[in-house]
């Protein structure tokens, strides 16, 4: 339980004399950003009278509680994470595992299978780092060398048994958890991760991830289940499996040819143990550490505890996404910016409620009313909420590889980069189709540059860029771009 929750306890006179000194010591530590967990435990066992502490100490408690209740002013790491989580379902990303191409050489005639999850590590003379093969790789008979895709860190699976209670919580044990890798199954069936149980029905098989950081830098994560009203409860006795990658982050960014050990035995088709040489064909650079606790303040949409403070265009966009009504994209404009003759304080917010049909007039009006009601903005600005329209773009992308690189190995890396370039959660449907923010331009030269940096890529060509002579896809200000990518990856010439 965070400080803000503890301070909300009713306070009465109960053994105040014996706790006063410990409580004031704890307040001093808390005020300076240092948590004394032992003192907190002692104080938690009894309720303290404000008056027994004197006016100065009581004011300090109130000031501290008020500061920790706001995302903008909280200083305790766990309070920042709790507020970001409870207010808008934000969980800071965990460590990201570097992915890379690894080369195996086995000087033996028969077929050799390198199984998925095969453990690799750095060689002697370096700091030990662990890696694993993402998918099975087969060296055919008669060949000596084969390549595959590996990642930093190791996969861990925790098996738990549900007790049938509402709101079950399970910790993902270990540091440096890659939260993008978390898979949760109940009785063998995979459940869906959501950022909030707010839209979950009693039968929805949903779970959430929550970040913990009681000690700065010591980031851990929990998996939370529903309470039977918002989200299904795993039934008593059901087996829960939590699978995730741990031990990743920037520590996995090692240099060229430093991964030289296969940490497990490898066998050929006749069950004979095989000597294998292994190396990474490029330096690892894409591993990232977990997001710093201060970042949620920067990424936060408009917070409910900061009502009456809708000021910027971004505030209006965040409000439209928060108040309900199904808005999934929003863009705010000042009528003066658009050349309109209205009051310069007038604001136009365009919304899209899904990726199939534009918002109706009634849906837009409901979102407008919800913003005015929730944030008490009546009289401060003229607010109009309208529907954004769609604008479709086809983008052909042709990639030629260097010699020695296979299409089957490089194409998934390129597709993952497209996902990252166009933005998180922007892909819809089975086709590589991306929905971008309303009115957002796409700079094609930036896309070409990013694709060209992928290992194995020789040339990148965008016919749209070369034939049209323009570098940006610029939709109208009220258009929601839907970009269909047609990615063609070709092997080296000759």
mmCIF file with all atom_site columns, C-alpha atoms in Angstrom, residues 13-188:
data_model
loop_
_atom_site.group_PDB
_atom_site.id
_atom_site.type_symbol
_atom_site.label_atom_id
_atom_site.label_alt_id
_atom_site.label_comp_id
_atom_site.label_asym_id
_atom_site.label_entity_id
_atom_site.label_seq_id
_atom_site.pdbx_PDB_ins_code
_atom_site.Cartn_x
_atom_site.Cartn_y
_atom_site.Cartn_z
_atom_site.occupancy
_atom_site.B_iso_or_equiv
_atom_site.pdbx_formal_charge
_atom_site.auth_seq_id
_atom_site.auth_comp_id
_atom_site.auth_asym_id
_atom_site.auth_atom_id
_atom_site.pdbx_PDB_model_num
ATOM 1   C CA . UNK A 1 13  ? -5.964  8.868   19.545  1.00 0.00 ? 13  UNK A CA 1
ATOM 2   C CA . UNK A 1 14  ? -4.612  5.372   20.171  1.00 0.00 ? 14  UNK A CA 1
ATOM 3   C CA . UNK A 1 15  ? -1.285  4.895   21.963  1.00 0.00 ? 15  UNK A CA 1
ATOM 4   C CA . UNK A 1 16  ? -0.090  8.143   20.393  1.00 0.00 ? 16  UNK A CA 1
ATOM 5   C CA . UNK A 1 17  ? 2.577   8.736   23.030  1.00 0.00 ? 17  UNK A CA 1
ATOM 6   C CA . UNK A 1 18  ? 4.535   5.598   22.196  1.00 0.00 ? 18  UNK A CA 1
ATOM 7   C CA . UNK A 1 19  ? 4.286   6.101   18.448  1.00 0.00 ? 19  UNK A CA 1
ATOM 8   C CA . UNK A 1 20  ? 4.885   9.844   18.247  1.00 0.00 ? 20  UNK A CA 1
ATOM 9   C CA . UNK A 1 21  ? 8.678   9.682   18.067  1.00 0.00 ? 21  UNK A CA 1
ATOM 10  C CA . UNK A 1 22  ? 8.765   6.856   15.537  1.00 0.00 ? 22  UNK A CA 1
ATOM 11  C CA . UNK A 1 23  ? 6.106   8.584   13.452  1.00 0.00 ? 23  UNK A CA 1
ATOM 12  C CA . UNK A 1 24  ? 7.999   11.878  13.322  1.00 0.00 ? 24  UNK A CA 1
ATOM 13  C CA . UNK A 1 25  ? 11.199  10.034  12.391  1.00 0.00 ? 25  UNK A CA 1
ATOM 14  C CA . UNK A 1 26  ? 9.333   8.351   9.580   1.00 0.00 ? 26  UNK A CA 1
ATOM 15  C CA . UNK A 1 27  ? 7.860   11.655  8.412   1.00 0.00 ? 27  UNK A CA 1
ATOM 16  C CA . UNK A 1 28  ? 11.327  13.143  8.245   1.00 0.00 ? 28  UNK A CA 1
ATOM 17  C CA . UNK A 1 29  ? 12.554  10.243  6.122   1.00 0.00 ? 29  UNK A CA 1
ATOM 18  C CA . UNK A 1 30  ? 9.497   10.401  3.876   1.00 0.00 ? 30  UNK A CA 1
ATOM 19  C CA . UNK A 1 31  ? 9.806   14.163  3.486   1.00 0.00 ? 31  UNK A CA 1
ATOM 20  C CA . UNK A 1 32  ? 13.394  13.698  2.305   1.00 0.00 ? 32  UNK A CA 1
ATOM 21  C CA . UNK A 1 33  ? 12.405  10.929  -0.099  1.00 0.00 ? 33  UNK A CA 1
ATOM 22  C CA . UNK A 1 34  ? 13.751  8.061   2.007   1.00 0.00 ? 34  UNK A CA 1
ATOM 23  C CA . UNK A 1 35  ? 11.338  5.310   3.027   1.00 0.00 ? 35  UNK A CA 1
ATOM 24  C CA . UNK A 1 36  ? 11.826  3.718   6.425   1.00 0.00 ? 36  UNK A CA 1
ATOM 25  C CA . UNK A 1 37  ? 9.821   0.494   5.973   1.00 0.00 ? 37  UNK A CA 1
ATOM 26  C CA . UNK A 1 38  ? 10.388  -0.658  9.574   1.00 0.00 ? 38  UNK A CA 1
ATOM 27  C CA . UNK A 1 39  ? 8.993   2.582   10.987  1.00 0.00 ? 39  UNK A CA 1
ATOM 28  C CA . UNK A 1 40  ? 6.073   2.352   8.592   1.00 0.00 ? 40  UNK A CA 1
ATOM 29  C CA . UNK A 1 41  ? 5.271   -1.142  9.866   1.00 0.00 ? 41  UNK A CA 1
ATOM 30  C CA . UNK A 1 42  ? 5.242   0.075   13.478  1.00 0.00 ? 42  UNK A CA 1
ATOM 31  C CA . UNK A 1 43  ? 2.984   3.000   12.646  1.00 0.00 ? 43  UNK A CA 1
ATOM 32  C CA . UNK A 1 44  ? 0.648   0.827   10.592  1.00 0.00 ? 44  UNK A CA 1
ATOM 33  C CA . UNK A 1 45  ? -0.227  -1.196  13.698  1.00 0.00 ? 45  UNK A CA 1
ATOM 34  C CA . UNK A 1 46  ? -1.937  1.765   15.365  1.00 0.00 ? 46  UNK A CA 1
ATOM 35  C CA . UNK A 1 47  ? -3.720  4.985   14.484  1.00 0.00 ? 47  UNK A CA 1
ATOM 36  C CA . UNK A 1 48  ? -2.191  8.274   15.528  1.00 0.00 ? 48  UNK A CA 1
ATOM 37  C CA . UNK A 1 49  ? -3.784  11.490  16.705  1.00 0.00 ? 49  UNK A CA 1
ATOM 38  C CA . UNK A 1 50  ? -2.707  14.530  14.722  1.00 0.00 ? 50  UNK A CA 1
ATOM 39  C CA . UNK A 1 51  ? -3.075  16.726  17.785  1.00 0.00 ? 51  UNK A CA 1
ATOM 40  C CA . UNK A 1 52  ? -0.573  14.641  19.765  1.00 0.00 ? 52  UNK A CA 1
ATOM 41  C CA . UNK A 1 53  ? 2.093   15.582  17.217  1.00 0.00 ? 53  UNK A CA 1
ATOM 42  C CA . UNK A 1 54  ? 1.667   19.330  17.343  1.00 0.00 ? 54  UNK A CA 1
ATOM 43  C CA . UNK A 1 55  ? 0.640   21.729  14.603  1.00 0.00 ? 55  UNK A CA 1
ATOM 44  C CA . UNK A 1 56  ? 3.927   21.671  12.680  1.00 0.00 ? 56  UNK A CA 1
ATOM 45  C CA . UNK A 1 57  ? 4.011   17.890  12.329  1.00 0.00 ? 57  UNK A CA 1
ATOM 46  C CA . UNK A 1 58  ? 0.321   17.770  11.434  1.00 0.00 ? 58  UNK A CA 1
ATOM 47  C CA . UNK A 1 59  ? 0.842   20.337  8.696   1.00 0.00 ? 59  UNK A CA 1
ATOM 48  C CA . UNK A 1 60  ? 3.746   18.316  7.372   1.00 0.00 ? 60  UNK A CA 1
ATOM 49  C CA . UNK A 1 61  ? 1.568   15.199  7.202   1.00 0.00 ? 61  UNK A CA 1
ATOM 50  C CA . UNK A 1 62  ? -1.118  17.088  5.310   1.00 0.00 ? 62  UNK A CA 1
ATOM 51  C CA . UNK A 1 63  ? 1.376   18.634  2.924   1.00 0.00 ? 63  UNK A CA 1
ATOM 52  C CA . UNK A 1 64  ? 3.027   15.304  2.284   1.00 0.00 ? 64  UNK A CA 1
ATOM 53  C CA . UNK A 1 65  ? -0.258  13.501  1.727   1.00 0.00 ? 65  UNK A CA 1
ATOM 54  C CA . UNK A 1 66  ? -1.484  16.179  -0.680  1.00 0.00 ? 66  UNK A CA 1
ATOM 55  C CA . UNK A 1 67  ? 1.769   16.094  -2.623  1.00 0.00 ? 67  UNK A CA 1
ATOM 56  C CA . UNK A 1 68  ? 1.788   12.317  -2.905  1.00 0.00 ? 68  UNK A CA 1
ATOM 57  C CA . UNK A 1 69  ? -1.859  12.298  -4.084  1.00 0.00 ? 69  UNK A CA 1
ATOM 58  C CA . UNK A 1 70  ? -0.992  14.182  -7.282  1.00 0.00 ? 70  UNK A CA 1
ATOM 59  C CA . UNK A 1 71  ? 0.921   12.696  -10.182 1.00 0.00 ? 71  UNK A CA 1
ATOM 60  C CA . UNK A 1 72  ? 2.464   16.084  -10.841 1.00 0.00 ? 72  UNK A CA 1
ATOM 61  C CA . UNK A 1 73  ? 4.024   16.402  -7.370  1.00 0.00 ? 73  UNK A CA 1
ATOM 62  C CA . UNK A 1 74  ? 4.461   12.858  -5.990  1.00 0.00 ? 74  UNK A CA 1
ATOM 63  C CA . UNK A 1 75  ? 8.106   12.005  -5.288  1.00 0.00 ? 75  UNK A CA 1
ATOM 64  C CA . UNK A 1 76  ? 7.873   8.439   -4.020  1.00 0.00 ? 76  UNK A CA 1
ATOM 65  C CA . UNK A 1 77  ? 8.501   6.089   -6.949  1.00 0.00 ? 77  UNK A CA 1
ATOM 66  C CA . UNK A 1 78  ? 5.705   3.717   -5.995  1.00 0.00 ? 78  UNK A CA 1
ATOM 67  C CA . UNK A 1 79  ? 3.160   6.520   -5.660  1.00 0.00 ? 79  UNK A CA 1
ATOM 68  C CA . UNK A 1 80  ? 4.009   7.808   -9.150  1.00 0.00 ? 80  UNK A CA 1
ATOM 69  C CA . UNK A 1 81  ? 3.541   4.315   -10.580 1.00 0.00 ? 81  UNK A CA 1
ATOM 70  C CA . UNK A 1 82  ? 0.335   3.680   -8.595  1.00 0.00 ? 82  UNK A CA 1
ATOM 71  C CA . UNK A 1 83  ? -1.242  6.973   -9.691  1.00 0.00 ? 83  UNK A CA 1
ATOM 72  C CA . UNK A 1 84  ? -0.286  6.448   -13.337 1.00 0.00 ? 84  UNK A CA 1
ATOM 73  C CA . UNK A 1 85  ? -1.716  2.936   -13.143 1.00 0.00 ? 85  UNK A CA 1
ATOM 74  C CA . UNK A 1 86  ? -4.977  3.732   -11.346 1.00 0.00 ? 86  UNK A CA 1
ATOM 75  C CA . UNK A 1 87  ? -5.767  6.966   -13.207 1.00 0.00 ? 87  UNK A CA 1
ATOM 76  C CA . UNK A 1 88  ? -5.175  5.908   -16.779 1.00 0.00 ? 88  UNK A CA 1
ATOM 77  C CA . UNK A 1 89  ? -3.847  2.343   -16.826 1.00 0.00 ? 89  UNK A CA 1
ATOM 78  C CA . UNK A 1 90  ? -0.271  3.302   -17.699 1.00 0.00 ? 90  UNK A CA 1
ATOM 79  C CA . UNK A 1 91  ? 2.440   0.751   -16.943 1.00 0.00 ? 91  UNK A CA 1
ATOM 80  C CA . UNK A 1 92  ? 5.984   1.963   -17.738 1.00 0.00 ? 92  UNK A CA 1
ATOM 81  C CA . UNK A 1 93  ? 7.669   -0.411  -20.208 1.00 0.00 ? 93  UNK A CA 1
ATOM 82  C CA . UNK A 1 94  ? 10.077  -2.882  -18.701 1.00 0.00 ? 94  UNK A CA 1
ATOM 83  C CA . UNK A 1 95  ? 13.457  -3.825  -20.060 1.00 0.00 ? 95  UNK A CA 1
ATOM 84  C CA . UNK A 1 96  ? 13.506  -4.565  -23.800 1.00 0.00 ? 96  UNK A CA 1
ATOM 85  C CA . UNK A 1 97  ? 15.524  -7.538  -24.998 1.00 0.00 ? 97  UNK A CA 1
ATOM 86  C CA . UNK A 1 98  ? 17.987  -7.005  -27.839 1.00 0.00 ? 98  UNK A CA 1
ATOM 87  C CA . UNK A 1 99  ? 17.295  -9.319  -30.782 1.00 0.00 ? 99  UNK A CA 1
ATOM 88  C CA . UNK A 1 100 ? 20.053  -10.325 -33.170 1.00 0.00 ? 100 UNK A CA 1
ATOM 89  C CA . UNK A 1 101 ? 21.301  -12.800 -35.772 1.00 0.00 ? 101 UNK A CA 1
ATOM 90  C CA . UNK A 1 102 ? 23.446  -15.627 -34.459 1.00 0.00 ? 102 UNK A CA 1
ATOM 91  C CA . UNK A 1 103 ? 25.555  -17.997 -36.571 1.00 0.00 ? 103 UNK A CA 1
ATOM 92  C CA . UNK A 1 104 ? 26.117  -21.677 -35.721 1.00 0.00 ? 104 UNK A CA 1
ATOM 93  C CA . UNK A 1 105 ? 28.875  -23.803 -37.245 1.00 0.00 ? 105 UNK A CA 1
ATOM 94  C CA . UNK A 1 106 ? 28.837  -27.576 -36.714 1.00 0.00 ? 106 UNK A CA 1
ATOM 95  C CA . UNK A 1 107 ? 31.504  -29.567 -38.579 1.00 0.00 ? 107 UNK A CA 1
ATOM 96  C CA . UNK A 1 108 ? 29.424  -32.706 -38.911 1.00 0.00 ? 108 UNK A CA 1
ATOM 97  C CA . UNK A 1 109 ? 27.611  -34.332 -41.822 1.00 0.00 ? 109 UNK A CA 1
ATOM 98  C CA . UNK A 1 110 ? 24.193  -35.272 -40.327 1.00 0.00 ? 110 UNK A CA 1
ATOM 99  C CA . UNK A 1 111 ? 21.304  -32.896 -39.711 1.00 0.00 ? 111 UNK A CA 1
ATOM 100 C CA . UNK A 1 112 ? 21.556  -30.879 -36.500 1.00 0.00 ? 112 UNK A CA 1
ATOM 101 C CA . UNK A 1 113 ? 18.572  -29.261 -34.758 1.00 0.00 ? 113 UNK A CA 1
ATOM 102 C CA . UNK A 1 114 ? 19.180  -26.200 -32.576 1.00 0.00 ? 114 UNK A CA 1
ATOM 103 C CA . UNK A 1 115 ? 16.017  -26.120 -30.415 1.00 0.00 ? 115 UNK A CA 1
ATOM 104 C CA . UNK A 1 116 ? 13.956  -23.075 -29.538 1.00 0.00 ? 116 UNK A CA 1
ATOM 105 C CA . UNK A 1 117 ? 15.157  -21.660 -26.227 1.00 0.00 ? 117 UNK A CA 1
ATOM 106 C CA . UNK A 1 118 ? 18.717  -22.995 -26.635 1.00 0.00 ? 118 UNK A CA 1
ATOM 107 C CA . UNK A 1 119 ? 20.834  -21.157 -24.060 1.00 0.00 ? 119 UNK A CA 1
ATOM 108 C CA . UNK A 1 120 ? 23.831  -19.112 -25.245 1.00 0.00 ? 120 UNK A CA 1
ATOM 109 C CA . UNK A 1 121 ? 26.259  -16.904 -23.343 1.00 0.00 ? 121 UNK A CA 1
ATOM 110 C CA . UNK A 1 122 ? 29.267  -14.651 -23.663 1.00 0.00 ? 122 UNK A CA 1
ATOM 111 C CA . UNK A 1 123 ? 32.688  -16.267 -23.619 1.00 0.00 ? 123 UNK A CA 1
ATOM 112 C CA . UNK A 1 124 ? 35.455  -16.216 -21.050 1.00 0.00 ? 124 UNK A CA 1
ATOM 113 C CA . UNK A 1 125 ? 37.108  -12.909 -20.294 1.00 0.00 ? 125 UNK A CA 1
ATOM 114 C CA . UNK A 1 126 ? 33.808  -11.006 -20.513 1.00 0.00 ? 126 UNK A CA 1
ATOM 115 C CA . UNK A 1 127 ? 30.996  -10.277 -18.079 1.00 0.00 ? 127 UNK A CA 1
ATOM 116 C CA . UNK A 1 128 ? 28.647  -13.258 -18.270 1.00 0.00 ? 128 UNK A CA 1
ATOM 117 C CA . UNK A 1 129 ? 25.440  -12.484 -20.176 1.00 0.00 ? 129 UNK A CA 1
ATOM 118 C CA . UNK A 1 130 ? 22.752  -15.019 -21.123 1.00 0.00 ? 130 UNK A CA 1
ATOM 119 C CA . UNK A 1 131 ? 20.863  -15.280 -24.411 1.00 0.00 ? 131 UNK A CA 1
ATOM 120 C CA . UNK A 1 132 ? 18.481  -17.755 -26.017 1.00 0.00 ? 132 UNK A CA 1
ATOM 121 C CA . UNK A 1 133 ? 17.386  -18.857 -29.467 1.00 0.00 ? 133 UNK A CA 1
ATOM 122 C CA . UNK A 1 134 ? 13.920  -17.526 -30.337 1.00 0.00 ? 134 UNK A CA 1
ATOM 123 C CA . UNK A 1 135 ? 12.930  -20.247 -32.824 1.00 0.00 ? 135 UNK A CA 1
ATOM 124 C CA . UNK A 1 136 ? 14.194  -23.676 -33.783 1.00 0.00 ? 136 UNK A CA 1
ATOM 125 C CA . UNK A 1 137 ? 16.989  -23.677 -36.365 1.00 0.00 ? 137 UNK A CA 1
ATOM 126 C CA . UNK A 1 138 ? 17.883  -26.725 -38.492 1.00 0.00 ? 138 UNK A CA 1
ATOM 127 C CA . UNK A 1 139 ? 21.276  -27.313 -40.107 1.00 0.00 ? 139 UNK A CA 1
ATOM 128 C CA . UNK A 1 140 ? 20.590  -29.585 -43.079 1.00 0.00 ? 140 UNK A CA 1
ATOM 129 C CA . UNK A 1 141 ? 22.772  -32.587 -43.787 1.00 0.00 ? 141 UNK A CA 1
ATOM 130 C CA . UNK A 1 142 ? 25.847  -31.708 -45.807 1.00 0.00 ? 142 UNK A CA 1
ATOM 131 C CA . UNK A 1 143 ? 26.096  -28.078 -44.648 1.00 0.00 ? 143 UNK A CA 1
ATOM 132 C CA . UNK A 1 144 ? 28.234  -26.611 -41.899 1.00 0.00 ? 144 UNK A CA 1
ATOM 133 C CA . UNK A 1 145 ? 26.800  -23.167 -41.115 1.00 0.00 ? 145 UNK A CA 1
ATOM 134 C CA . UNK A 1 146 ? 23.308  -21.893 -40.333 1.00 0.00 ? 146 UNK A CA 1
ATOM 135 C CA . UNK A 1 147 ? 21.910  -18.681 -38.847 1.00 0.00 ? 147 UNK A CA 1
ATOM 136 C CA . UNK A 1 148 ? 18.979  -17.930 -36.557 1.00 0.00 ? 148 UNK A CA 1
ATOM 137 C CA . UNK A 1 149 ? 17.441  -15.171 -34.453 1.00 0.00 ? 149 UNK A CA 1
ATOM 138 C CA . UNK A 1 150 ? 18.245  -14.969 -30.735 1.00 0.00 ? 150 UNK A CA 1
ATOM 139 C CA . UNK A 1 151 ? 17.495  -12.492 -27.951 1.00 0.00 ? 151 UNK A CA 1
ATOM 140 C CA . UNK A 1 152 ? 19.091  -11.311 -24.752 1.00 0.00 ? 152 UNK A CA 1
ATOM 141 C CA . UNK A 1 153 ? 17.774  -12.712 -21.499 1.00 0.00 ? 153 UNK A CA 1
ATOM 142 C CA . UNK A 1 154 ? 16.118  -16.011 -20.717 1.00 0.00 ? 154 UNK A CA 1
ATOM 143 C CA . UNK A 1 155 ? 12.509  -17.172 -20.718 1.00 0.00 ? 155 UNK A CA 1
ATOM 144 C CA . UNK A 1 156 ? 11.005  -17.959 -17.343 1.00 0.00 ? 156 UNK A CA 1
ATOM 145 C CA . UNK A 1 157 ? 7.692   -19.694 -16.616 1.00 0.00 ? 157 UNK A CA 1
ATOM 146 C CA . UNK A 1 158 ? 5.982   -19.553 -13.223 1.00 0.00 ? 158 UNK A CA 1
ATOM 147 C CA . UNK A 1 159 ? 3.203   -22.033 -12.447 1.00 0.00 ? 159 UNK A CA 1
ATOM 148 C CA . UNK A 1 160 ? 0.612   -21.021 -9.867  1.00 0.00 ? 160 UNK A CA 1
ATOM 149 C CA . UNK A 1 161 ? -2.734  -22.428 -8.707  1.00 0.00 ? 161 UNK A CA 1
ATOM 150 C CA . UNK A 1 162 ? -5.717  -20.115 -8.453  1.00 0.00 ? 162 UNK A CA 1
ATOM 151 C CA . UNK A 1 163 ? -7.401  -19.858 -5.055  1.00 0.00 ? 163 UNK A CA 1
ATOM 152 C CA . UNK A 1 164 ? -10.627 -18.573 -6.642  1.00 0.00 ? 164 UNK A CA 1
ATOM 153 C CA . UNK A 1 165 ? -10.519 -15.192 -4.885  1.00 0.00 ? 165 UNK A CA 1
ATOM 154 C CA . UNK A 1 166 ? -11.321 -11.868 -6.543  1.00 0.00 ? 166 UNK A CA 1
ATOM 155 C CA . UNK A 1 167 ? -8.474  -9.616  -7.637  1.00 0.00 ? 167 UNK A CA 1
ATOM 156 C CA . UNK A 1 168 ? -5.694  -12.224 -7.525  1.00 0.00 ? 168 UNK A CA 1
ATOM 157 C CA . UNK A 1 169 ? -2.127  -10.864 -7.788  1.00 0.00 ? 169 UNK A CA 1
ATOM 158 C CA . UNK A 1 170 ? 0.988   -12.749 -8.879  1.00 0.00 ? 170 UNK A CA 1
ATOM 159 C CA . UNK A 1 171 ? 4.504   -11.290 -8.969  1.00 0.00 ? 171 UNK A CA 1
ATOM 160 C CA . UNK A 1 172 ? 6.747   -11.816 -11.979 1.00 0.00 ? 172 UNK A CA 1
ATOM 161 C CA . UNK A 1 173 ? 9.802   -12.932 -10.066 1.00 0.00 ? 173 UNK A CA 1
ATOM 162 C CA . UNK A 1 174 ? 13.142  -11.532 -11.141 1.00 0.00 ? 174 UNK A CA 1
ATOM 163 C CA . UNK A 1 175 ? 14.657  -8.254  -12.283 1.00 0.00 ? 175 UNK A CA 1
ATOM 164 C CA . UNK A 1 176 ? 14.838  -6.819  -15.797 1.00 0.00 ? 176 UNK A CA 1
ATOM 165 C CA . UNK A 1 177 ? 11.475  -8.169  -16.982 1.00 0.00 ? 177 UNK A CA 1
ATOM 166 C CA . UNK A 1 178 ? 10.619  -7.514  -20.644 1.00 0.00 ? 178 UNK A CA 1
ATOM 167 C CA . UNK A 1 179 ? 6.929   -6.609  -20.232 1.00 0.00 ? 179 UNK A CA 1
ATOM 168 C CA . UNK A 1 180 ? 6.286   -7.013  -23.976 1.00 0.00 ? 180 UNK A CA 1
ATOM 169 C CA . UNK A 1 181 ? 7.056   -10.722 -23.579 1.00 0.00 ? 181 UNK A CA 1
ATOM 170 C CA . UNK A 1 182 ? 4.494   -11.529 -20.865 1.00 0.00 ? 182 UNK A CA 1
ATOM 171 C CA . UNK A 1 183 ? 2.094   -14.362 -21.744 1.00 0.00 ? 183 UNK A CA 1
ATOM 172 C CA . UNK A 1 184 ? -0.550  -15.525 -19.256 1.00 0.00 ? 184 UNK A CA 1
ATOM 173 C CA . UNK A 1 185 ? -2.497  -18.763 -19.625 1.00 0.00 ? 185 UNK A CA 1
ATOM 174 C CA . UNK A 1 186 ? -5.190  -20.254 -17.399 1.00 0.00 ? 186 UNK A CA 1
ATOM 175 C CA . UNK A 1 187 ? -5.796  -23.982 -17.867 1.00 0.00 ? 187 UNK A CA 1
ATOM 176 C CA . UNK A 1 188 ? -3.754  -23.744 -21.065 1.00 0.00 ? 188 UNK A CA 1
#
